[in-house]
Coordinates of C-alpha atoms in Angstrom, one line a residue:
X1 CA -14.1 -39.8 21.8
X2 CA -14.8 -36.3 22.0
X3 CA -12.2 -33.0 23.6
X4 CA -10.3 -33.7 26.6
X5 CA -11.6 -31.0 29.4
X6 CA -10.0 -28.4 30.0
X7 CA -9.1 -29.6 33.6
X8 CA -7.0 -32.5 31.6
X9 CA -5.1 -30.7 28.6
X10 CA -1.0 -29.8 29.4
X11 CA -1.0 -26.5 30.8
X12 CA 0.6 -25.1 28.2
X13 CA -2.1 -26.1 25.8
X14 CA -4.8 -24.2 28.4
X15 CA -2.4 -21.4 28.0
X16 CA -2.8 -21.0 24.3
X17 CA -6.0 -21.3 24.3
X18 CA -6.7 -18.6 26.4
X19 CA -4.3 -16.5 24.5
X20 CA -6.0 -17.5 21.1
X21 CA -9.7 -17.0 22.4
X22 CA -7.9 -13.4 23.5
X23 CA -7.0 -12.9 20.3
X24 CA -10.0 -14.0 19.0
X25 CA -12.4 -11.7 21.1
X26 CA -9.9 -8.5 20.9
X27 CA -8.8 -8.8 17.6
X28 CA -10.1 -5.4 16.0
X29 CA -7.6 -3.7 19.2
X30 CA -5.0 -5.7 18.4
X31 CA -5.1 -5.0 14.9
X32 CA -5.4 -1.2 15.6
X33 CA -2.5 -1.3 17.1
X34 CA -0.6 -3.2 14.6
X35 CA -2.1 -0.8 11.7
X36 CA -0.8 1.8 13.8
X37 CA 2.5 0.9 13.6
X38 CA 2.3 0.6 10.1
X39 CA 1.1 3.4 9.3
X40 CA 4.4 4.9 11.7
X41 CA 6.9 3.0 9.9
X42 CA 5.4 3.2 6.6
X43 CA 3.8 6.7 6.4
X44 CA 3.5 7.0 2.4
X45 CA 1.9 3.8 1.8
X46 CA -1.1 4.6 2.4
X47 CA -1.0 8.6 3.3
X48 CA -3.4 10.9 1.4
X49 CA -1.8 10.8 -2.4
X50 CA 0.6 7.8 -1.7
X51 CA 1.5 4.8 -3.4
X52 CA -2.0 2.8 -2.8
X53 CA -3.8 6.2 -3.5
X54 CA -6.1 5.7 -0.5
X55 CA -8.5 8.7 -1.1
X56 CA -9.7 6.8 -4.2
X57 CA -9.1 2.7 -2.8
X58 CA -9.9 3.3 0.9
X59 CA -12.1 6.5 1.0
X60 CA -14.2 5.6 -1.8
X61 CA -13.6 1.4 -2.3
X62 CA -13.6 0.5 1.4
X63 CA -16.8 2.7 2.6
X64 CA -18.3 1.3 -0.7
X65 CA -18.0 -2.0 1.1
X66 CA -19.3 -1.1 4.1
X67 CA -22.3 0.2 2.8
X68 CA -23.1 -2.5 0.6
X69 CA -23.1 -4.9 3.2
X70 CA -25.2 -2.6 4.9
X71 CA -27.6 -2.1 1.8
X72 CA -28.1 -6.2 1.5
X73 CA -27.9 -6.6 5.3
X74 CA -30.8 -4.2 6.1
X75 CA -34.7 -4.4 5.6
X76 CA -36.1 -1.4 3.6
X77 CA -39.1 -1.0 5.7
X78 CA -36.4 -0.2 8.1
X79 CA -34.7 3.0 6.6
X80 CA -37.9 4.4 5.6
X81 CA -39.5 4.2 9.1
X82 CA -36.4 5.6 10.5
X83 CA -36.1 8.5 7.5
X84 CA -40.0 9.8 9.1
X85 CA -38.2 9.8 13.0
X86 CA -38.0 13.3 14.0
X87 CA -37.0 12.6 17.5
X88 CA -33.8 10.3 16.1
X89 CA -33.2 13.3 13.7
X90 CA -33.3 16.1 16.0
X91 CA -31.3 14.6 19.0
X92 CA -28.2 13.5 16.6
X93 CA -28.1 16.2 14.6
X94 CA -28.6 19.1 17.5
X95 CA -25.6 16.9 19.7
X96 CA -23.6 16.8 16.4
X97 CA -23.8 20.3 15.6
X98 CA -24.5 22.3 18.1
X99 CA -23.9 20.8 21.6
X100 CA -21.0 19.4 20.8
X101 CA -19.5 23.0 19.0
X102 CA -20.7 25.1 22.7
X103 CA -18.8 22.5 24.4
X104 CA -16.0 22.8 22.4
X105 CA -16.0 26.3 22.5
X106 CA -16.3 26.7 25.9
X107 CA -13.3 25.1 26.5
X108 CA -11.1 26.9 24.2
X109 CA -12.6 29.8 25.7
X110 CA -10.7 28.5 29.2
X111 CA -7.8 27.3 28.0
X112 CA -7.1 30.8 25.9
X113 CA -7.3 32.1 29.6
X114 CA -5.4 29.9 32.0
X115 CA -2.5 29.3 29.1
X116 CA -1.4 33.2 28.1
X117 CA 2.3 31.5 27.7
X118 CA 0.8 29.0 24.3
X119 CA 1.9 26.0 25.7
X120 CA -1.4 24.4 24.0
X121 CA -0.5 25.3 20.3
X122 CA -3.4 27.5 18.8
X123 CA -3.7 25.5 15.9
X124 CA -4.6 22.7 17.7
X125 CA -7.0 25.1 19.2
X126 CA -8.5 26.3 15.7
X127 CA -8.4 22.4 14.7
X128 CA -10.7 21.7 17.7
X129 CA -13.4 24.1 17.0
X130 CA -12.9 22.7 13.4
X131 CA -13.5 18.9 14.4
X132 CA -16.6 19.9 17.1
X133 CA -18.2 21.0 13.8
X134 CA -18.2 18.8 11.2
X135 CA -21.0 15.8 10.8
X136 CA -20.6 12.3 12.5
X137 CA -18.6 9.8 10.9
X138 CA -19.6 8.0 7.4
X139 CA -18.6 4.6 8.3
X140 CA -17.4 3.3 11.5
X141 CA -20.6 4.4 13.7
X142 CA -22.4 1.9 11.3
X143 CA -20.2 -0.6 11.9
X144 CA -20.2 0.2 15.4
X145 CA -23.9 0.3 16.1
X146 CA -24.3 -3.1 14.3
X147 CA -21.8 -5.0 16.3
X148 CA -23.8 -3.3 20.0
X149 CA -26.7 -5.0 18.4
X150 CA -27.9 -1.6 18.2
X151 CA -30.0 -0.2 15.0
X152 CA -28.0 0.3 12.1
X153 CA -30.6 1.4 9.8
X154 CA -31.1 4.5 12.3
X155 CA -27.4 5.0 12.2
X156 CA -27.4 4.6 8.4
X157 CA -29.9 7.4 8.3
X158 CA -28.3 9.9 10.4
X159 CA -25.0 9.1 8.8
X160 CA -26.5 10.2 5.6
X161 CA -28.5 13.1 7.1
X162 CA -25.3 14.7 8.5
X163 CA -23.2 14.2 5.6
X164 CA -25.4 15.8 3.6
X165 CA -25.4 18.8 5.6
X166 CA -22.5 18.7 7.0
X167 CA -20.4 20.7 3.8
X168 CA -23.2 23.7 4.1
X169 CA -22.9 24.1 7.8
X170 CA -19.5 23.1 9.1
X171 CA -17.5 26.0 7.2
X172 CA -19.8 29.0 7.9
X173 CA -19.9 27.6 11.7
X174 CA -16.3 27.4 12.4
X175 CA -15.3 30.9 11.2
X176 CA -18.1 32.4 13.3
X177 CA -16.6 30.6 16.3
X178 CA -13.1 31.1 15.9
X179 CA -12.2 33.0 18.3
X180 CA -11.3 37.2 17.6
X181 CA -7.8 37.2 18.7
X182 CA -4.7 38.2 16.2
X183 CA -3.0 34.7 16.5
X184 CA -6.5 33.5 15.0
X185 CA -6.2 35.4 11.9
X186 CA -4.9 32.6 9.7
X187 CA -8.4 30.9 10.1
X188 CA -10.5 33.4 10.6
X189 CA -9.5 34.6 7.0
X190 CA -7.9 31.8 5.0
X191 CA -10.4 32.5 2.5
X192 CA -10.4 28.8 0.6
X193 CA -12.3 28.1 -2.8
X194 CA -15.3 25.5 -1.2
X195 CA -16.6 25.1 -4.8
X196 CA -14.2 22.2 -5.6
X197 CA -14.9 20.6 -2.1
X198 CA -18.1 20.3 -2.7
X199 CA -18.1 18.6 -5.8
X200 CA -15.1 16.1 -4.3
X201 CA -17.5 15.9 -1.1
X202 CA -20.7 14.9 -2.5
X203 CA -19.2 12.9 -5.8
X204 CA -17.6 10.6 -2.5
X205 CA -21.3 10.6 -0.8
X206 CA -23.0 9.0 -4.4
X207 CA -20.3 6.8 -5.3
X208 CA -18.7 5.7 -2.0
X209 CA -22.1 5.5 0.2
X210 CA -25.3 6.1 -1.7
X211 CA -24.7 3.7 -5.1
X212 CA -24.2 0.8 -2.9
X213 CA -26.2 1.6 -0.2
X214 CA -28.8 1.1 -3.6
X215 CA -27.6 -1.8 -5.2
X216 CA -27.3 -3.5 -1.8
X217 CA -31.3 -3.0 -1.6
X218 CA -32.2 -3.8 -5.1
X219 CA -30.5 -7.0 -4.8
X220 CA -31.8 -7.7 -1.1
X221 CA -35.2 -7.0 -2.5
X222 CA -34.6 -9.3 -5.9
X223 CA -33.7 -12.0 -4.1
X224 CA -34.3 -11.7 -0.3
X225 CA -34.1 -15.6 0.9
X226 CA -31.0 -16.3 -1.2
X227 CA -29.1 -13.2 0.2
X228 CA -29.7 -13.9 3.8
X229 CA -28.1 -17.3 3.2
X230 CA -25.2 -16.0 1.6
X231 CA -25.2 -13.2 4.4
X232 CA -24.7 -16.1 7.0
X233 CA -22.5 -18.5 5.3
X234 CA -19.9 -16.0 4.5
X235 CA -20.3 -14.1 7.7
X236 CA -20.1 -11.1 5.2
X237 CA -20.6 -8.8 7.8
X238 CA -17.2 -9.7 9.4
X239 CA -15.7 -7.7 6.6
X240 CA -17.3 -4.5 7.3
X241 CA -15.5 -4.0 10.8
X242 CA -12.2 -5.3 8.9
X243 CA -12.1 -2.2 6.8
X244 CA -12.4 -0.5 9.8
X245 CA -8.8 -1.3 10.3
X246 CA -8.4 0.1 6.6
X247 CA -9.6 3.2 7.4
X248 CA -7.2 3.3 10.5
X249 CA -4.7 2.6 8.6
X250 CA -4.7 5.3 5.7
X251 CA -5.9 8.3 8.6
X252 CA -2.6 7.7 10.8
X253 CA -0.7 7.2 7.7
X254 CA -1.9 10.8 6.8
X255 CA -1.2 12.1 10.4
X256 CA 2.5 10.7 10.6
X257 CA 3.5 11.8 6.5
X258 CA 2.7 15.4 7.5
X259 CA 4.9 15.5 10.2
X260 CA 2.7 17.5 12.3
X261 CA 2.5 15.4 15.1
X262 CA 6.3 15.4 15.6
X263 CA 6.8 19.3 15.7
X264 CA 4.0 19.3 18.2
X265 CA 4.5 20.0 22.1
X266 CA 4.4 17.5 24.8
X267 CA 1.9 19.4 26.4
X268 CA -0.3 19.6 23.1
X269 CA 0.1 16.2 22.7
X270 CA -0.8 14.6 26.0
X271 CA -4.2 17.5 25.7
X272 CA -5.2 15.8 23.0
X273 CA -5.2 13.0 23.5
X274 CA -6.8 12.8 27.3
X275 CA -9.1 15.4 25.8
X276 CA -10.4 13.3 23.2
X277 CA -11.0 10.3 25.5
X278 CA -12.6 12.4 28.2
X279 CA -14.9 14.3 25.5
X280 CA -15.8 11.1 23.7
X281 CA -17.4 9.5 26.8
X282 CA -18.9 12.3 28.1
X283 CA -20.7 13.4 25.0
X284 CA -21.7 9.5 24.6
X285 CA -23.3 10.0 28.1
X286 CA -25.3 12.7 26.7
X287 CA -26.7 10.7 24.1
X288 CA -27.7 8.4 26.3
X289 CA -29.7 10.8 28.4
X290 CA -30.8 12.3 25.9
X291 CA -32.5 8.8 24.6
X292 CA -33.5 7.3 27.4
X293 CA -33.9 10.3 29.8
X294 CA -35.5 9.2 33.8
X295 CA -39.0 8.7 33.2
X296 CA -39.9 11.1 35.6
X297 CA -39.2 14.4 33.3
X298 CA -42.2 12.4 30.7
X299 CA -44.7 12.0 33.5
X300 CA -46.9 14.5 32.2
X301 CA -49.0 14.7 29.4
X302 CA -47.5 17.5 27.3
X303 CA -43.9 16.2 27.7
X304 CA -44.2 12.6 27.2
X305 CA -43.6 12.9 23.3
X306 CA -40.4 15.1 24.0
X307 CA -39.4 12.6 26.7
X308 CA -40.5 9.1 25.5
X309 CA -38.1 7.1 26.0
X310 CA -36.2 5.3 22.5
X311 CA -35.8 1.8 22.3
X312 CA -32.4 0.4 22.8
X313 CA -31.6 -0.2 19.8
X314 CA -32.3 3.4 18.6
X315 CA -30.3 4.2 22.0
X316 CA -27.8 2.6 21.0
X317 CA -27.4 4.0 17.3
X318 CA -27.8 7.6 19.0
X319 CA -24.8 6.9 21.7
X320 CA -22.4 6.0 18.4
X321 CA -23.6 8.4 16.0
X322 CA -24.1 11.4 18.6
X323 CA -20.3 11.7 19.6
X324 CA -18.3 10.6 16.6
X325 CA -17.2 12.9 13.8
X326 CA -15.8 12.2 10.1
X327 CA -12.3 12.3 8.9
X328 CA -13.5 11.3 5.5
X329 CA -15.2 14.8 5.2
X330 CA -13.4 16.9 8.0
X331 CA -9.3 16.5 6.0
X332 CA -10.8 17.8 2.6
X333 CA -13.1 20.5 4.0
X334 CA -10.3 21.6 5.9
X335 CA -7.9 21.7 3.2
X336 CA -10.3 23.5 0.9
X337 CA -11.5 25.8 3.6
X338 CA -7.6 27.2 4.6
X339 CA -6.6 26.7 0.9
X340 CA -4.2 29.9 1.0
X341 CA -2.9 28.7 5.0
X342 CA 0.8 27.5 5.5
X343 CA 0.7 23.5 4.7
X344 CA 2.6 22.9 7.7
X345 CA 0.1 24.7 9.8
X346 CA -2.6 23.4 8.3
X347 CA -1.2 19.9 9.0
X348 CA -1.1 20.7 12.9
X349 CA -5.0 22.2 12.5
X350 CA -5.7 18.7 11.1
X351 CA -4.2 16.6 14.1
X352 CA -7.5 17.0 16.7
X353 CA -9.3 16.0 13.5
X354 CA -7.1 12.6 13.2
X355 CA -6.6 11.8 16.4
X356 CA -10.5 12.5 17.4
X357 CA -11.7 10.2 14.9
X358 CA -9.0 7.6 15.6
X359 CA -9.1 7.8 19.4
X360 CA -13.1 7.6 18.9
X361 CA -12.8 4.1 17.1
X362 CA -10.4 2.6 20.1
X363 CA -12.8 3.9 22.8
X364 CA -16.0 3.1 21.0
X365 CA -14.7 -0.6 20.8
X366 CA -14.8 -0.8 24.7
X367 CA -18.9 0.6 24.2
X368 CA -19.3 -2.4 21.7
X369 CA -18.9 -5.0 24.4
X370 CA -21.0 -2.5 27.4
X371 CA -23.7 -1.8 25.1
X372 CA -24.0 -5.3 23.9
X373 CA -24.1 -6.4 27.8
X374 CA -26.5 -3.6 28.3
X375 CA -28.9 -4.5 25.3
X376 CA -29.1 -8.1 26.1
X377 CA -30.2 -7.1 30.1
X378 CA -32.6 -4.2 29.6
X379 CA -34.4 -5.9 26.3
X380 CA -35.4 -8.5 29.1
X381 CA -36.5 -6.3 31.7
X382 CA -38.8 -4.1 28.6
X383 CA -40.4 -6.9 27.5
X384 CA -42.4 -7.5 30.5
X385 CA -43.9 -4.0 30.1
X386 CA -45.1 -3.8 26.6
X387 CA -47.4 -0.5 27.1
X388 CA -43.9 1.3 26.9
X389 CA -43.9 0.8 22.9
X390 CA -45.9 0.6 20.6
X391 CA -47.0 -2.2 18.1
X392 CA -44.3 -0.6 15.6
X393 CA -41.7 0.3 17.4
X394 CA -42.2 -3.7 19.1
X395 CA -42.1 -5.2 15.3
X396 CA -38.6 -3.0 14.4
X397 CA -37.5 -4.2 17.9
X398 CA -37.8 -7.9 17.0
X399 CA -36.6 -7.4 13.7
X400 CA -33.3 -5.9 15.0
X401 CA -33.2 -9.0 17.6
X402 CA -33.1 -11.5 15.0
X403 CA -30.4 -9.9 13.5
X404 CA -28.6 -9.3 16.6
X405 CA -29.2 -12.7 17.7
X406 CA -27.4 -14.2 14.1
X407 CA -24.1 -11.5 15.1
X408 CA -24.1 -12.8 18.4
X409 CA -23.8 -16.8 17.1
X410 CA -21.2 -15.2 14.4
X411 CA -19.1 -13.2 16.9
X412 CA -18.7 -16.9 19.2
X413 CA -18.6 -19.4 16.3
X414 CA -15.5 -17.3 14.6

C-alpha cells in the first residue's frame, strides 16, 4: 500500500512534517543562527589563533573545499570563455571598487556632518571606508551563485580577478579616502609593514583557492564521466554551502573574542547593522541594472555592446559577486595595514568588516530563493527570442541549465 494522504495522517503527524520540510528548506538560516550562538558562548574555539587554529583549518582547509568541488563541478571551456569577458570583468570590478567606495564615502561624508556629538564611533567610520574597499568575497558568492542557478564559473573568475588585485588597490585606496580630520589620524598614518601581508595574502590565494581550483580540473578532465557520477551520488556539492556555516562560525567567533562589539554604542550598533542590510540590497540592485539594463538605453547601434543585455546566469553571478566583500582578505589587510594602531581600536575598525560579510551571507540566502524563482521564469520567456544571444552565449546557457536542473532535483530529493 503506498503513503496515507496528507488529508488522512493525525494531525500531529502533518505538523511535523511541515516543521521538518521547514527545516529541511531553511536549514543553512537555521544553522546560522545556531553557529552564531556558538561562536557567542564559545568565542576561542574557533576565533583567529584559537584552539582549532581556524586561519589555517577553516581559512585555508574549508575554502580548499569549496573550490575543489568547484574545480571537478565546472566545465573548463567555461572559465576560459568567461576569463576573455570584458563586460563581466568591468561591471564587477568597477561596482567592487569604485562604486561601492563613492557610496561609501558619501555617506561618511553625511554622517561626519549631521553627528558633531560622535554618537557613530569613528572607527566604525574608518572601518567602513575600509570594508567598501576591499575585493568581493573568496568563497560564499560561489557558493551563492551556484545554488541561484546562476553561473559559477563567472563568479569563480571574478572571485579570483579581485583577489588578486585586491592587496595592491585596497590599502593605497582607503588612506586616500580617509577622511582629513584629527580624530582620523590613527588611520590615516598607522603606517603598517604590507610586505608580510602580502606573502600571508597570496600564499592563502595558491594553497586555499588556486591548487584545488587545479586539481579539481585535472581530475574532471582525466576522468569526466566517472566524476559526474560521483558528483551526483554524493550530492558533493551539498558540502560546499555547509562550510559556509564554517566560515560563519570562525568570523563571529573573531568578532565576539575581541570584545569590540560589546564596548560599542547602541547607536553604532543598530547603524551597522540596518546599514549593512540596506547597502547590501541596494548595491545588489545595481548589479542588476547594470546587467540587464531596459533595452531601450541599447537601441542604438553604437551602444548596444555597452548595453547588451547578460544572460541570467551571468546576471545572476554579477548580483552576488558585485555587492559582497571578503573577510578572508579584509581582517589580515587590516591588521597589517594599522600594525602600530591600538588593538582594541583596531578590533572596533574590524566590526563593519565582520558584520558586512556576515549580514551579507543571511541576506544573500533570501536572493538564493528570488533569483532561483527569477531564473526559472525569465529563461522561459528568452527562449522564445533567440536573436537576443548568440550561438555561444545559447551553448553556455544550456550548459549552466543542466547543471542547474541536477541542483534543483538535489535541493527537493534531500
Amino acid at each position: 500500500m503506498g503513503a496515507a494522504p496528507d488529508a488522512a495522517r493525525p494531525r500531529w503527524q502533518r505538523v511535523l512534517k511541515r516543521i521538518a520540510s521547514l527545516i529541511l528548506h531553511q536549514w543553512l538560516l537555521i544553522g546560522m543562527g545556531v553557529v552564531c550562538a556558538l561562536a557567542y558562548c564559545f568565542p576561542n574555539v574557533a576565533k583567529n589563533g584559537g584552539i582549532i587554529r581556524s586561519e589555517y583549518s577553516i581559512m585555508y582547509g574549508v575554502i580548499a573545499i569549496i573550490f575543489l568541488i568547484s574545480g571537478l563541478s565546472i566545465p573548463r571551456q567555461k572559465l576560459i570563455s568567461h576569463a576573455l569577458n570584458w563586460r563581466l570583468h568591468l561591471i564587477v570590478q568597477v561596482i567592487s571598487f569604485l562604486f561601492i567606495p563613492s557610496v561609501v564615502l558619501a555617506i561618511v561624508h553625511i554622517i561626519l556632518a549631521a553627528d558633531p556629538g560622535e554618537k557613530i564611533d569613528r572607527a566604525v567610520l574608518a572601518g567602513y571606508i575600509f570594508t567598501a574597499c576591499i575585493p568581493t568575497t573568496i568563497a560564499s558568492n560561489v557558493v551563492m551563485t551556484r545554488s541561484a542557478g546562476g553561473d559559477d564559473a563567472a563568479a569563480l573568475v571574478e572571485v579570483l580577478l579581485a583577489n588578486i588585485l585586491g592587496p595592491f588597490v585596497t590599502a593605497a585606496w582607503t588612506i586616500s579616502l580617509i577622511p582629513k580630520m584629527a580624530v582620523f589620524d590613527p588611520w590615516r598614518f598607522g603606517g603598517g609593514n604590507l610586505g608580510s601581508m602580502y606573502k600571508e595574502v597570496f600564499q592563502q590565494l595558491g594553497l586555499s583557492v588556486l591548487l584545488p581550483l587545479f586539481i579539481g580540473q585535472l581530475v574532471r578532465w582525466t576522468w569526466p564521466d566517472r566524476t559526474a557520477l560521483v558528483l551526483q551520488k554524493t550530492k558533493l556539492p551539498k558540502l560546499a554551502t555547509f562550510c559556509l556555516l564554517l566560515l560563519i562560525w570562525s568570523t563571529f567567533s573573531s568578532c565576539f573574542a575581541t570584545g569590540a562589539l560589546q564596548t560599542l554604542s547602541a547607536q553604532s550598533i543598530v547603524f551597522v547593522i540596518l546599514f549593512n542590510i540596506i547597502l547590501y540590497i541596494t548595491l545588489t540592485a545595481v548589479c542588476f541594472f547594470c546587467s540587464r539594463p531596459p533595452r531601450i538605453f541599447g537601441s542604438r547601434r553604437w551602444s548596444k555592446p555597452i548595453f547588451k543585455r547578460m544572460s541570467p546566469e551571468e546576471t545572476i553571478a554579477v548580483c552576488f559577486c558585485g555587492p559582497a566583500k571578503s573577510t578572508a582578505l579584509g581582517i589580515p589587510l587590516l591588521y597589517a595595514m594599522w600594525q602600530p594602531v591600538d588593538l582594541f581600536l583596531k578590533a572596533k575598525t574590524s566590526v563593519p568588516v565582520l558584520l558586512y560579510t556576515t549580514e551579507q551571507i543571511c541576506v544573500a540566502h533570501f536572493f538564493v530563493q528570488l533569483f532561483r524563482w527569477w531564473h526559472t521564469r525569465i529563461v522561459d520567456k528568452e527562449d522564445l527570442d533567440g536573436s537576443t544571444r548568440d550561438d555561444a552565449e545559447i551553448a553556455m546557457a544550456e550548459d549552466t541549465r543542466a547543471d542547474h536542473a541536477g541542483r534543483v532535483h538535489e535541493h527537493t530529493t534531500v
